Amino acid sequence: MNNSQKIIILDFGSQTTQLIARRVRELRTFCEILPYNKFPEDTDGVIGVILSGSPLSVYDPSAFKIDLSAIRGRFPVLGICYGAQYISHTLGGKVEAAGTREYGRANLCDLEKSPLLEGIGEGSQVWMSHGDTITAIPAGFRRIASTQKVRFAAFESESEPVWGVQFHPEVAHSTDGKKLLENFVVGICGSRQEWSPASFVSSTVAELKAELGNDRVILGLSGGVDSSVAAVLLSRAIGDNLTCIFVNHGLLRKNEYESVIANYSGLGVNIIGVDASETFLNALEGVTDPEQKRKIIGRLFVETFNAEASKIKDARWLAQGTIYPDRIESLNITGKTIKSHHNVGGLPKEMNLKLCEPLKWLFKDEVREVGLELGIPRELVFRHPFPGPGLAIRILGAVDRESVRIAQEADDIFIGALRRHGLYDKIWQAGVILLPNKTVGVMGDERTYEQAVVLRAVTSSDAMTADWADLPHSFLAEVSNDIIRNVKGVNRVCYDISSKPPATIEWE
Ligand code: XMP
């Protein structure tokens, strides 16, 4: 994303740095999080800089330090928490350990007139989370707000556009936090608020055209929202020079393979379907260990994808649906939450492909907005997450064609009912688990001895933690009846009421 205005957020390792970026994006302003010491040389389009919080103290020998003179005087600067302390500390103010770590709600008082506090009144609630406190601000600065416990809750320079706030305007508990950030981003930095899904689509399509020219690109479609949006965006830019490969491992939802192929062909995307169900199901025969199943599926997936990709001889690029949070986590500067991101795996070296990641600047909800902007149907854009190994990890124990049939049919009834009752969009993820043992039942006058399924539905915001969804009893009763009546081989339906932690979303 170039040629637009942007805010740079220098990350000193705070847990809430991503939230700052979310808020700035909500102000329809592009922003980029960079490690604290990687302020760019090319500052084209930069309109302001935010310094994040940090788990460290400015006095810590290993504290993250930067040369503020590279920024001050060139761009407006807002320091948040550690950022404010760092400004104060390096410009001649004083930061000391607070008696106790201050955490939680506080209220602003003794407000002075300042462009940063425009429209924010006395008593406004703010959220504090800090161990150190600023006890003196540098010469040439003035206090603009306090709280009961913190004298220098906010301060500004009298001669240059530099502000510091001890509290966290980016968190929802700071009631006027968004207003404060708006004052900085729009009022002070002069954002024209032009960042929108439509502007993203038009500028990204133009950039992709310029970068890819007449090159051929391969993309592995998973059926999930990220790879789908990446595919449609690329297809807009380069048409049939994009080839999407969609592998059916035989463990997808009922009719999913056919509907993905139909949907994407309908959207004008050049898609090749590879039905490798037989190969996968044969390889899984008799395998009961969950990790073993995952390994087999992962290996075969890479082999199948590579075999198909290798047929596209003149391909120059591999496209992926990597999104911004994947990259921020892999770049995390404190090194605590490094996560290697999921990709299509080792493509043959001789193919020598370059990586193309058109969604690398977007947050998940922005990916969805861009998807809608591209005309992708709502049900694809808001589709629940589905695990790569598919039903193999929802069929406990060995997987065979019969268990896949049962799992697909029961899942189809459950998901269909969630949609019909308007519940689908209220939950994060849902599915059916097929238990390996049989239970006794009675149907008509007959004894039955068939399998049990478990309905699983959770609410979550990121799958790291999850609550079981409190679905209406009448709804559960209807689904249970439908499954037992219609799915041959099932005589019992249970509902999973475990949260994560200590359970996980999937059973295997
Ligand atoms: P758990 O079961 O760990 O799941 O609470 C968290 C999220 O990850 C998905 N999941 C997987 N996704 N390959 C994937 O691509 C896997 O092996 C896998 N296992 C779990 C799960 O569906 C949920 O969204």
Short mmCIF file of C-alpha atoms and ligand atoms in Angstrom, two decimals:
data_model
loop_
_atom_site.label_atom_id
_atom_site.label_comp_id
_atom_site.label_asym_id
_atom_site.label_seq_id
_atom_site.Cartn_x
_atom_site.Cartn_y
_atom_site.Cartn_z
CA MET A 1 0.00 0.00 0.00
CA ASN A 2 1.71 3.20 -1.06
CA ASN A 3 0.73 6.64 -2.35
CA SER A 4 -1.54 7.15 0.67
CA GLN A 5 -1.08 8.84 3.98
CA LYS A 6 0.08 6.66 6.84
CA ILE A 7 0.75 6.67 10.54
CA ILE A 8 3.81 4.77 11.76
CA ILE A 9 3.39 2.94 15.06
CA LEU A 10 6.74 2.09 16.61
CA ASP A 11 6.33 -1.07 18.66
CA PHE A 12 8.14 -1.23 21.98
CA GLY A 13 6.60 -4.63 22.73
CA SER A 14 3.27 -3.73 24.30
CA GLN A 15 0.39 -6.21 24.33
CA THR A 16 -1.87 -3.48 22.94
CA THR A 17 0.18 -2.29 19.95
CA GLN A 18 -2.12 -4.14 17.56
CA LEU A 19 -5.08 -2.41 19.16
CA ILE A 20 -3.56 1.00 18.43
CA ALA A 21 -3.33 -0.04 14.79
CA ARG A 22 -6.94 -1.28 14.82
CA ARG A 23 -8.15 2.08 16.15
CA VAL A 24 -6.16 4.05 13.60
CA ARG A 25 -7.58 1.90 10.80
CA GLU A 26 -11.07 2.48 12.21
CA LEU A 27 -10.34 6.16 11.63
CA ARG A 28 -9.96 5.18 7.96
CA THR A 29 -6.26 5.91 8.06
CA PHE A 30 -3.60 3.47 6.94
CA CYS A 31 -0.99 2.61 9.54
CA GLU A 32 1.95 0.32 9.84
CA ILE A 33 3.45 -1.26 12.96
CA LEU A 34 7.23 -1.37 12.86
CA PRO A 35 9.75 -2.59 15.44
CA TYR A 36 10.76 0.39 17.61
CA ASN A 37 14.20 0.63 15.97
CA LYS A 38 13.09 0.28 12.35
CA PHE A 39 11.81 3.74 11.56
CA PRO A 40 11.79 3.78 7.74
CA GLU A 41 14.20 5.79 5.66
CA ASP A 42 11.56 6.27 3.03
CA THR A 43 8.98 8.40 4.82
CA ASP A 44 6.80 9.06 1.80
CA GLY A 45 3.22 9.51 3.00
CA VAL A 46 4.04 9.42 6.73
CA ILE A 47 1.88 11.96 8.56
CA GLY A 48 2.55 11.07 12.19
CA VAL A 49 4.22 8.66 14.59
CA ILE A 50 2.88 6.83 17.64
CA LEU A 51 5.24 5.29 20.20
CA SER A 52 3.64 2.26 21.86
CA GLY A 53 3.79 0.99 25.43
CA SER A 54 6.28 -1.65 26.57
CA PRO A 55 6.64 -4.31 29.25
CA LEU A 56 10.00 -2.71 30.11
CA SER A 57 10.93 0.26 32.28
CA VAL A 58 12.88 3.14 30.71
CA TYR A 59 15.54 2.44 33.36
CA ASP A 60 15.85 -1.21 32.46
CA PRO A 61 19.38 -1.86 31.10
CA SER A 62 17.76 -3.73 28.22
CA ALA A 63 15.08 -1.05 27.64
CA PHE A 64 14.34 -0.40 23.98
CA LYS A 65 15.91 2.91 22.99
CA ILE A 66 15.62 5.04 19.87
CA ASP A 67 16.98 8.35 18.69
CA LEU A 68 13.95 10.64 18.86
CA SER A 69 15.71 13.30 16.81
CA ALA A 70 15.08 11.19 13.69
CA ILE A 71 11.37 11.77 14.24
CA ARG A 72 10.85 14.93 16.27
CA GLY A 73 10.46 18.05 14.22
CA ARG A 74 9.62 15.99 11.12
CA PHE A 75 6.29 14.45 12.21
CA PRO A 76 3.77 14.90 15.01
CA VAL A 77 4.53 12.35 17.76
CA LEU A 78 2.23 10.73 20.32
CA GLY A 79 3.80 8.62 23.07
CA ILE A 80 1.53 6.14 24.85
CA CYS A 81 2.52 4.84 28.32
CA TYR A 82 6.17 3.74 27.85
CA GLY A 83 6.20 5.98 24.77
CA ALA A 84 5.27 8.98 26.96
CA GLN A 85 7.77 7.96 29.63
CA TYR A 86 10.47 7.57 27.02
CA ILE A 87 9.83 11.07 25.65
CA SER A 88 9.93 12.50 29.16
CA HIS A 89 12.99 10.50 30.23
CA THR A 90 15.11 11.33 27.17
CA LEU A 91 14.22 15.03 27.00
CA GLY A 92 15.12 15.84 30.58
CA GLY A 93 12.01 14.96 32.57
CA LYS A 94 11.87 12.35 35.29
CA VAL A 95 10.38 8.85 35.44
CA GLU A 96 10.30 6.88 38.68
CA ALA A 97 8.98 3.57 39.86
CA ALA A 98 5.42 4.05 41.11
CA GLY A 99 4.81 2.81 44.68
CA THR A 100 2.51 0.12 43.34
CA ARG A 101 1.85 -0.93 39.80
CA GLU A 102 -1.12 1.13 38.68
CA TYR A 103 -3.70 -0.86 36.83
CA GLY A 104 -7.29 -0.18 35.86
CA ARG A 105 -9.76 2.68 35.67
CA ALA A 106 -8.97 6.29 36.45
CA ASN A 107 -10.64 9.58 35.58
CA LEU A 108 -9.09 12.62 33.93
CA CYS A 109 -9.13 15.90 35.83
CA ASP A 110 -7.68 19.43 35.60
CA LEU A 111 -7.79 19.37 31.83
CA GLU A 112 -6.06 22.15 29.90
CA LYS A 113 -7.07 23.26 26.44
CA SER A 114 -5.11 21.17 23.91
CA PRO A 115 -5.78 19.92 20.39
CA LEU A 116 -5.22 16.39 21.73
CA LEU A 117 -8.05 16.70 24.25
CA GLU A 118 -10.56 18.47 22.00
CA GLY A 119 -14.09 17.30 22.94
CA ILE A 120 -12.92 15.33 25.98
CA GLY A 121 -14.33 16.50 29.31
CA GLU A 122 -13.43 16.40 32.99
CA GLY A 123 -13.97 12.99 34.55
CA SER A 124 -13.48 11.04 31.31
CA GLN A 125 -12.54 7.44 32.17
CA VAL A 126 -9.12 6.21 31.09
CA TRP A 127 -7.34 2.88 31.50
CA MET A 128 -3.97 2.77 33.25
CA SER A 129 -1.43 -0.04 33.21
CA HIS A 130 2.02 1.00 34.32
CA GLY A 131 4.72 0.34 36.90
CA ASP A 132 6.69 3.58 36.39
CA THR A 133 5.26 7.06 36.58
CA ILE A 134 6.37 10.43 35.19
CA THR A 135 7.28 12.71 38.09
CA ALA A 136 8.63 15.65 36.05
CA ILE A 137 8.13 16.64 32.45
CA PRO A 138 10.93 18.16 30.34
CA ALA A 139 11.46 21.91 30.16
CA GLY A 140 9.30 23.42 27.44
CA PHE A 141 6.50 20.89 28.05
CA ARG A 142 3.28 21.44 29.94
CA ARG A 143 0.82 19.20 31.76
CA ILE A 144 -2.58 18.99 30.04
CA ALA A 145 -4.40 16.39 32.18
CA SER A 146 -4.06 14.55 35.48
CA THR A 147 -5.88 11.77 37.27
CA GLN A 148 -6.26 11.45 41.02
CA LYS A 149 -3.05 9.47 41.32
CA VAL A 150 -1.09 10.59 38.29
CA ARG A 151 -0.17 14.24 37.90
CA PHE A 152 1.25 13.94 34.37
CA ALA A 153 -1.46 11.80 32.82
CA ALA A 154 -1.08 13.80 29.60
CA PHE A 155 1.40 16.44 28.50
CA GLU A 156 2.46 18.34 25.42
CA SER A 157 5.39 20.34 24.11
CA GLU A 158 4.90 24.09 23.98
CA SER A 159 6.99 24.45 20.85
CA GLU A 160 6.64 21.31 18.74
CA PRO A 161 3.94 18.74 17.94
CA VAL A 162 4.81 16.17 20.62
CA TRP A 163 2.33 14.67 23.08
CA GLY A 164 2.47 11.98 25.73
CA VAL A 165 -0.29 10.11 27.56
CA GLN A 166 0.32 7.81 30.51
CA PHE A 167 -2.95 5.94 29.94
CA HIS A 168 -4.00 3.66 27.06
CA PRO A 169 -6.42 5.44 24.68
CA GLU A 170 -6.48 2.34 22.42
CA VAL A 171 -8.39 0.12 24.88
CA ALA A 172 -12.18 0.17 25.03
CA HIS A 173 -12.15 1.01 28.75
CA SER A 174 -10.78 4.47 27.90
CA THR A 175 -14.16 5.92 27.02
CA ASP A 176 -12.86 8.85 24.97
CA GLY A 177 -9.77 6.99 23.78
CA LYS A 178 -11.01 6.84 20.23
CA LYS A 179 -11.73 10.58 20.30
CA LEU A 180 -8.20 11.25 21.55
CA LEU A 181 -6.70 9.15 18.76
CA GLU A 182 -8.96 10.91 16.26
CA ASN A 183 -7.73 14.27 17.58
CA PHE A 184 -4.17 13.10 16.96
CA VAL A 185 -4.60 11.27 13.65
CA VAL A 186 -7.14 13.55 11.98
CA GLY A 187 -6.93 16.86 13.86
CA ILE A 188 -3.17 17.03 14.40
CA CYS A 189 -1.66 14.82 11.69
CA GLY A 190 -4.23 15.85 9.08
CA SER A 191 -5.42 12.43 7.90
CA ARG A 192 -7.84 12.76 5.01
CA GLN A 193 -9.44 9.48 6.15
CA GLU A 194 -9.25 7.92 2.71
CA TRP A 195 -8.45 4.32 3.74
CA SER A 196 -11.42 2.13 2.84
CA PRO A 197 -12.07 -1.32 1.38
CA ALA A 198 -12.79 0.29 -2.00
CA SER A 199 -9.57 2.34 -1.97
CA PHE A 200 -7.65 -0.77 -0.88
CA VAL A 201 -9.07 -2.78 -3.77
CA SER A 202 -8.34 -0.16 -6.42
CA SER A 203 -4.82 0.64 -5.23
CA THR A 204 -3.90 -3.03 -4.63
CA VAL A 205 -5.20 -4.13 -8.02
CA ALA A 206 -3.11 -1.36 -9.65
CA GLU A 207 -0.02 -2.36 -7.64
CA LEU A 208 -0.45 -6.06 -8.42
CA LYS A 209 -0.80 -5.28 -12.13
CA ALA A 210 2.40 -3.23 -12.05
CA GLU A 211 4.33 -5.78 -10.00
CA LEU A 212 3.20 -8.98 -11.68
CA GLY A 213 2.93 -7.75 -15.25
CA ASN A 214 2.36 -10.80 -17.43
CA ASP A 215 3.75 -13.32 -14.89
CA ARG A 216 1.83 -16.43 -13.92
CA VAL A 217 0.86 -16.91 -10.29
CA ILE A 218 -0.20 -20.02 -8.33
CA LEU A 219 -2.41 -19.88 -5.25
CA GLY A 220 -3.49 -22.71 -2.96
CA LEU A 221 -7.16 -22.20 -2.15
CA SER A 222 -8.26 -23.60 1.21
CA GLY A 223 -11.89 -22.54 1.08
CA GLY A 224 -11.22 -20.15 3.99
CA VAL A 225 -11.82 -16.43 3.77
CA ASP A 226 -8.18 -15.26 3.52
CA SER A 227 -7.13 -17.37 0.55
CA SER A 228 -10.50 -16.71 -1.12
CA VAL A 229 -10.19 -12.92 -0.89
CA ALA A 230 -6.56 -13.09 -2.06
CA ALA A 231 -7.69 -15.19 -5.04
CA VAL A 232 -10.46 -12.83 -6.14
CA LEU A 233 -8.24 -9.77 -5.69
CA LEU A 234 -5.47 -11.32 -7.78
CA SER A 235 -7.93 -12.50 -10.34
CA ARG A 236 -9.16 -8.90 -10.71
CA ALA A 237 -5.58 -7.79 -11.31
CA ILE A 238 -4.20 -10.51 -13.59
CA GLY A 239 -7.19 -12.60 -14.71
CA ASP A 240 -6.26 -16.02 -16.04
CA ASN A 241 -2.59 -15.58 -15.26
CA LEU A 242 -3.68 -16.65 -11.78
CA THR A 243 -4.20 -20.38 -11.29
CA CYS A 244 -5.83 -21.47 -8.04
CA ILE A 245 -5.41 -25.05 -6.92
CA PHE A 246 -8.03 -26.55 -4.63
CA VAL A 247 -7.25 -29.98 -3.23
CA ASN A 248 -10.10 -32.22 -2.09
CA HIS A 249 -8.74 -34.51 0.60
CA GLY A 250 -12.13 -36.14 1.00
CA LEU A 251 -12.55 -34.70 4.49
CA LEU A 252 -14.36 -31.50 3.57
CA ARG A 253 -17.94 -30.65 4.50
CA LYS A 254 -20.76 -32.23 2.51
CA ASN A 255 -20.72 -30.94 -1.11
CA GLU A 256 -18.03 -28.40 -0.22
CA TYR A 257 -15.62 -29.41 -2.96
CA GLU A 258 -18.23 -28.96 -5.68
CA SER A 259 -19.57 -25.72 -4.24
CA VAL A 260 -16.12 -24.12 -3.87
CA ILE A 261 -15.29 -24.94 -7.50
CA ALA A 262 -18.67 -23.59 -8.65
CA ASN A 263 -18.47 -20.45 -6.50
CA TYR A 264 -15.02 -19.44 -7.63
CA SER A 265 -15.61 -20.25 -11.26
CA GLY A 266 -18.70 -18.04 -10.91
CA LEU A 267 -16.50 -15.25 -9.57
CA GLY A 268 -14.29 -15.53 -12.65
CA VAL A 269 -11.40 -17.17 -10.80
CA ASN A 270 -9.32 -19.66 -12.76
CA ILE A 271 -9.50 -22.71 -10.48
CA ILE A 272 -8.22 -26.26 -10.82
CA GLY A 273 -9.81 -28.85 -8.55
CA VAL A 274 -7.81 -31.92 -7.63
CA ASP A 275 -9.91 -34.70 -6.21
CA ALA A 276 -7.45 -36.78 -4.22
CA SER A 277 -10.02 -38.20 -1.76
CA GLU A 278 -9.16 -41.79 -2.53
CA THR A 279 -5.43 -41.30 -1.93
CA PHE A 280 -6.06 -39.57 1.41
CA LEU A 281 -8.68 -42.03 2.66
CA ASN A 282 -6.52 -45.00 1.69
CA ALA A 283 -3.52 -43.54 3.52
CA LEU A 284 -5.63 -42.91 6.63
CA GLU A 285 -6.98 -46.47 6.84
CA GLY A 286 -6.65 -47.82 10.37
CA VAL A 287 -4.84 -44.72 11.69
CA THR A 288 -6.28 -43.63 15.04
CA ASP A 289 -3.67 -41.27 16.50
CA PRO A 290 -4.65 -37.60 15.92
CA GLU A 291 -1.12 -36.34 15.31
CA GLN A 292 -0.45 -39.21 12.93
CA LYS A 293 -3.59 -38.29 11.00
CA ARG A 294 -2.45 -34.67 10.81
CA LYS A 295 1.00 -35.71 9.56
CA ILE A 296 -0.36 -37.98 6.85
CA ILE A 297 -2.80 -35.34 5.64
CA GLY A 298 -0.16 -32.57 5.75
CA ARG A 299 2.36 -34.63 3.79
CA LEU A 300 -0.13 -35.78 1.16
CA PHE A 301 -1.51 -32.27 0.84
CA VAL A 302 1.92 -30.85 0.01
CA GLU A 303 2.62 -33.71 -2.42
CA THR A 304 -0.71 -33.28 -4.21
CA PHE A 305 -0.41 -29.50 -4.37
CA ASN A 306 3.17 -29.65 -5.61
CA ALA A 307 2.39 -32.20 -8.30
CA GLU A 308 -0.30 -29.91 -9.67
CA ALA A 309 1.74 -26.72 -9.25
CA SER A 310 4.70 -28.28 -11.08
CA LYS A 311 2.53 -28.67 -14.17
CA ILE A 312 2.35 -24.88 -14.43
CA LYS A 313 5.79 -24.60 -15.95
CA ASP A 314 6.09 -20.87 -16.39
CA ALA A 315 4.76 -19.87 -12.96
CA ARG A 316 6.85 -17.14 -11.32
CA TRP A 317 4.94 -16.43 -8.09
CA LEU A 318 3.26 -18.26 -5.25
CA ALA A 319 0.41 -16.21 -3.73
CA GLN A 320 -0.75 -16.67 -0.16
CA GLY A 321 -3.55 -15.27 1.97
CA THR A 322 -1.22 -14.18 4.78
CA ILE A 323 -2.84 -11.39 6.80
CA TYR A 324 -1.38 -8.68 9.03
CA PRO A 325 -1.74 -10.35 12.46
CA ASP A 326 0.21 -13.41 11.15
CA ARG A 327 3.10 -11.15 10.28
CA ILE A 328 2.98 -9.03 13.43
CA GLU A 329 3.16 -12.18 15.50
CA SER A 330 6.11 -13.48 13.56
CA LEU A 331 7.82 -10.08 13.91
CA ASN A 332 7.02 -9.63 17.59
CA ILE A 333 9.99 -7.77 18.97
CA THR A 334 9.98 -9.14 22.51
CA GLY A 335 10.20 -12.59 20.98
CA LYS A 336 7.57 -14.00 23.32
CA THR A 337 4.77 -14.88 20.97
CA ILE A 338 6.52 -15.91 17.80
CA LYS A 339 4.27 -18.06 15.64
CA SER A 340 5.42 -19.42 12.35
CA HIS A 341 2.65 -18.88 9.90
CA HIS A 342 0.86 -21.53 8.07
CA ASN A 343 1.66 -21.83 4.37
CA VAL A 344 1.43 -24.27 1.54
CA GLY A 345 4.73 -25.83 2.49
CA GLY A 346 7.93 -26.64 0.64
CA LEU A 347 7.27 -26.16 -3.02
CA PRO A 348 9.90 -27.74 -5.24
CA LYS A 349 13.00 -25.54 -5.16
CA GLU A 350 13.49 -25.68 -8.91
CA MET A 351 10.21 -23.83 -9.32
CA ASN A 352 11.96 -20.86 -7.72
CA LEU A 353 8.80 -18.93 -6.96
CA LYS A 354 8.59 -15.46 -5.46
CA LEU A 355 6.05 -14.83 -2.71
CA CYS A 356 3.02 -12.59 -3.28
CA GLU A 357 0.91 -11.70 -0.22
CA PRO A 358 -1.72 -9.13 -1.26
CA LEU A 359 -3.52 -9.11 2.12
CA LYS A 360 -0.43 -8.68 4.24
CA TRP A 361 -1.57 -5.29 5.56
CA LEU A 362 -5.11 -6.26 6.53
CA PHE A 363 -6.74 -7.31 9.77
CA LYS A 364 -9.30 -10.12 9.60
CA ASP A 365 -12.36 -7.88 9.66
CA GLU A 366 -10.81 -5.73 6.93
CA VAL A 367 -10.24 -8.87 4.84
CA ARG A 368 -13.97 -9.55 5.17
CA GLU A 369 -14.89 -5.99 4.16
CA VAL A 370 -12.60 -6.24 1.14
CA GLY A 371 -14.22 -9.60 0.31
CA LEU A 372 -17.66 -7.98 0.29
CA GLU A 373 -16.32 -5.08 -1.76
CA LEU A 374 -15.07 -7.63 -4.32
CA GLY A 375 -18.56 -9.09 -4.57
CA ILE A 376 -17.78 -12.38 -2.79
CA PRO A 377 -21.05 -13.75 -1.36
CA ARG A 378 -21.68 -13.10 2.35
CA GLU A 379 -21.80 -16.79 3.24
CA LEU A 380 -18.25 -17.24 1.91
CA VAL A 381 -16.95 -14.07 3.55
CA PHE A 382 -18.40 -14.92 6.98
CA ARG A 383 -17.73 -18.63 6.83
CA HIS A 384 -16.61 -20.24 10.09
CA PRO A 385 -12.99 -21.37 10.40
CA PHE A 386 -12.52 -25.02 9.42
CA PRO A 387 -9.39 -27.01 10.30
CA GLY A 388 -6.96 -27.98 7.53
CA PRO A 389 -7.24 -31.74 8.29
CA GLY A 390 -11.01 -31.29 8.10
CA LEU A 391 -13.33 -33.99 9.37
CA ALA A 392 -10.39 -36.34 10.06
CA ILE A 393 -9.92 -34.64 13.44
CA ARG A 394 -13.67 -34.61 14.15
CA ILE A 395 -14.03 -38.33 13.51
CA LEU A 396 -12.43 -39.75 16.64
CA GLY A 397 -10.30 -42.81 15.98
CA ALA A 398 -10.08 -44.42 12.57
CA VAL A 399 -11.48 -42.64 9.52
CA ASP A 400 -13.20 -44.48 6.71
CA ARG A 401 -15.73 -43.72 3.99
CA GLU A 402 -18.69 -44.63 6.20
CA SER A 403 -17.57 -42.44 9.10
CA VAL A 404 -16.95 -39.56 6.68
CA ARG A 405 -20.49 -39.97 5.34
CA ILE A 406 -22.00 -39.89 8.85
CA ALA A 407 -19.89 -36.88 9.92
CA GLN A 408 -20.74 -34.97 6.72
CA GLU A 409 -24.47 -35.59 6.95
CA ALA A 410 -24.74 -34.72 10.65
CA ASP A 411 -22.58 -31.61 10.16
CA ASP A 412 -24.73 -30.52 7.22
CA ILE A 413 -27.90 -30.74 9.31
CA PHE A 414 -26.34 -28.82 12.22
CA ILE A 415 -24.83 -26.04 10.08
CA GLY A 416 -27.99 -25.78 7.97
CA ALA A 417 -30.09 -25.34 11.11
CA LEU A 418 -27.72 -22.68 12.50
CA ARG A 419 -28.15 -20.73 9.26
CA ARG A 420 -31.93 -21.16 9.14
CA HIS A 421 -32.31 -19.95 12.72
CA GLY A 422 -30.04 -16.92 12.20
CA LEU A 423 -27.50 -18.32 14.68
CA TYR A 424 -24.60 -19.01 12.32
CA ASP A 425 -23.15 -15.48 12.43
CA LYS A 426 -23.45 -15.30 16.21
CA ILE A 427 -20.94 -18.04 16.79
CA TRP A 428 -17.28 -18.43 15.96
CA GLN A 429 -17.23 -22.03 14.86
CA ALA A 430 -19.45 -25.11 14.88
CA GLY A 431 -19.25 -28.71 13.83
CA VAL A 432 -20.08 -32.27 14.71
CA ILE A 433 -17.79 -34.78 16.41
CA LEU A 434 -18.34 -38.46 15.63
CA LEU A 435 -17.56 -40.74 18.58
CA PRO A 436 -15.95 -44.09 17.83
CA ASN A 437 -18.02 -46.26 20.18
CA LYS A 438 -21.60 -47.41 19.79
CA THR A 439 -24.49 -46.85 22.17
CA VAL A 440 -27.78 -48.70 22.66
CA GLY A 441 -31.01 -47.05 21.60
CA VAL A 442 -34.54 -47.98 20.68
CA MET A 443 -36.34 -46.96 17.53
CA GLY A 444 -39.93 -48.15 16.99
CA ASP A 445 -39.85 -51.54 18.67
CA GLU A 446 -36.32 -52.22 17.59
CA ARG A 447 -33.16 -52.13 19.64
CA THR A 448 -30.48 -50.06 17.90
CA TYR A 449 -26.75 -50.18 18.46
CA GLU A 450 -25.28 -47.20 16.65
CA GLN A 451 -22.88 -44.31 17.01
CA ALA A 452 -23.22 -41.07 18.99
CA VAL A 453 -22.36 -37.60 17.70
CA VAL A 454 -21.52 -34.50 19.69
CA LEU A 455 -22.52 -31.01 18.57
CA ARG A 456 -19.79 -28.44 19.20
CA ALA A 457 -20.42 -24.68 18.89
CA VAL A 458 -18.28 -21.97 20.46
CA THR A 459 -18.03 -18.23 20.70
CA SER A 460 -14.58 -16.69 20.50
CA SER A 461 -12.71 -13.76 19.04
CA ASP A 462 -9.45 -15.46 18.10
CA ALA A 463 -9.72 -19.21 18.92
CA MET A 464 -7.15 -18.78 21.71
CA THR A 465 -9.96 -18.93 24.25
CA ALA A 466 -13.54 -19.99 23.59
CA ASP A 467 -16.86 -20.40 25.38
CA TRP A 468 -19.41 -23.05 24.53
CA ALA A 469 -22.32 -21.35 22.79
CA ASP A 470 -25.50 -21.23 24.85
CA LEU A 471 -27.82 -22.37 22.03
CA PRO A 472 -31.58 -22.48 22.74
CA HIS A 473 -32.82 -25.87 24.00
CA SER A 474 -35.60 -25.93 21.40
CA PHE A 475 -32.97 -25.48 18.68
CA LEU A 476 -30.81 -28.30 20.06
CA ALA A 477 -33.88 -30.55 20.28
CA GLU A 478 -34.71 -29.87 16.63
CA VAL A 479 -31.17 -30.63 15.46
CA SER A 480 -31.01 -33.78 17.56
CA ASN A 481 -34.29 -35.05 16.08
CA ASP A 482 -33.23 -34.23 12.55
CA ILE A 483 -29.91 -36.00 12.91
CA ILE A 484 -31.29 -39.16 14.53
CA ARG A 485 -34.13 -39.34 12.04
CA ASN A 486 -32.05 -38.70 8.94
CA VAL A 487 -28.51 -39.90 9.48
CA LYS A 488 -28.28 -43.65 9.25
CA GLY A 489 -25.92 -45.04 11.88
CA VAL A 490 -26.55 -42.40 14.59
CA ASN A 491 -28.89 -42.95 17.55
CA ARG A 492 -27.67 -40.38 20.08
CA VAL A 493 -26.78 -36.65 20.02
CA CYS A 494 -24.93 -34.81 22.80
CA TYR A 495 -23.95 -31.16 23.24
CA ASP A 496 -20.44 -30.20 24.34
CA ILE A 497 -20.51 -27.70 27.23
CA SER A 498 -16.75 -27.32 27.71
CA SER A 499 -14.89 -24.06 27.30
CA LYS A 500 -11.33 -23.51 26.14
CA PRO A 501 -9.31 -23.70 28.31
CA PRO A 502 -9.29 -26.35 29.70
CA ALA A 503 -10.83 -28.10 26.67
CA THR A 504 -9.93 -27.19 23.08
CA ILE A 505 -12.32 -26.36 20.26
CA GLU A 506 -11.59 -29.54 18.31
CA TRP A 507 -11.66 -32.91 20.07
CA GLU A 508 -8.45 -34.20 18.54
P1 XMP B 1 -8.19 -25.93 19.11
O1 XMP B 1 -8.80 -27.28 18.89
O2 XMP B 1 -6.69 -25.96 19.28
O3 XMP B 1 -8.45 -25.13 17.75
O4 XMP B 1 -8.86 -25.15 20.20
C1 XMP B 1 -8.20 -23.76 17.58
C2 XMP B 1 -8.51 -23.39 16.14
O5 XMP B 1 -7.59 -24.04 15.26
C3 XMP B 1 -8.28 -24.93 14.38
N1 XMP B 1 -7.45 -26.13 14.25
C4 XMP B 1 -6.71 -26.42 13.18
N2 XMP B 1 -6.55 -25.75 12.01
N3 XMP B 1 -5.06 -27.43 11.28
C5 XMP B 1 -5.73 -26.28 11.06
O6 XMP B 1 -5.60 -25.71 9.96
C6 XMP B 1 -5.16 -28.16 12.42
O7 XMP B 1 -4.52 -29.20 12.58
C7 XMP B 1 -6.02 -27.61 13.42
N4 XMP B 1 -6.37 -28.03 14.66
C8 XMP B 1 -7.25 -27.09 15.16
C9 XMP B 1 -9.62 -25.19 15.04
O8 XMP B 1 -10.61 -25.56 14.09
C10 XMP B 1 -9.90 -23.85 15.69
O9 XMP B 1 -10.40 -22.90 14.76
#
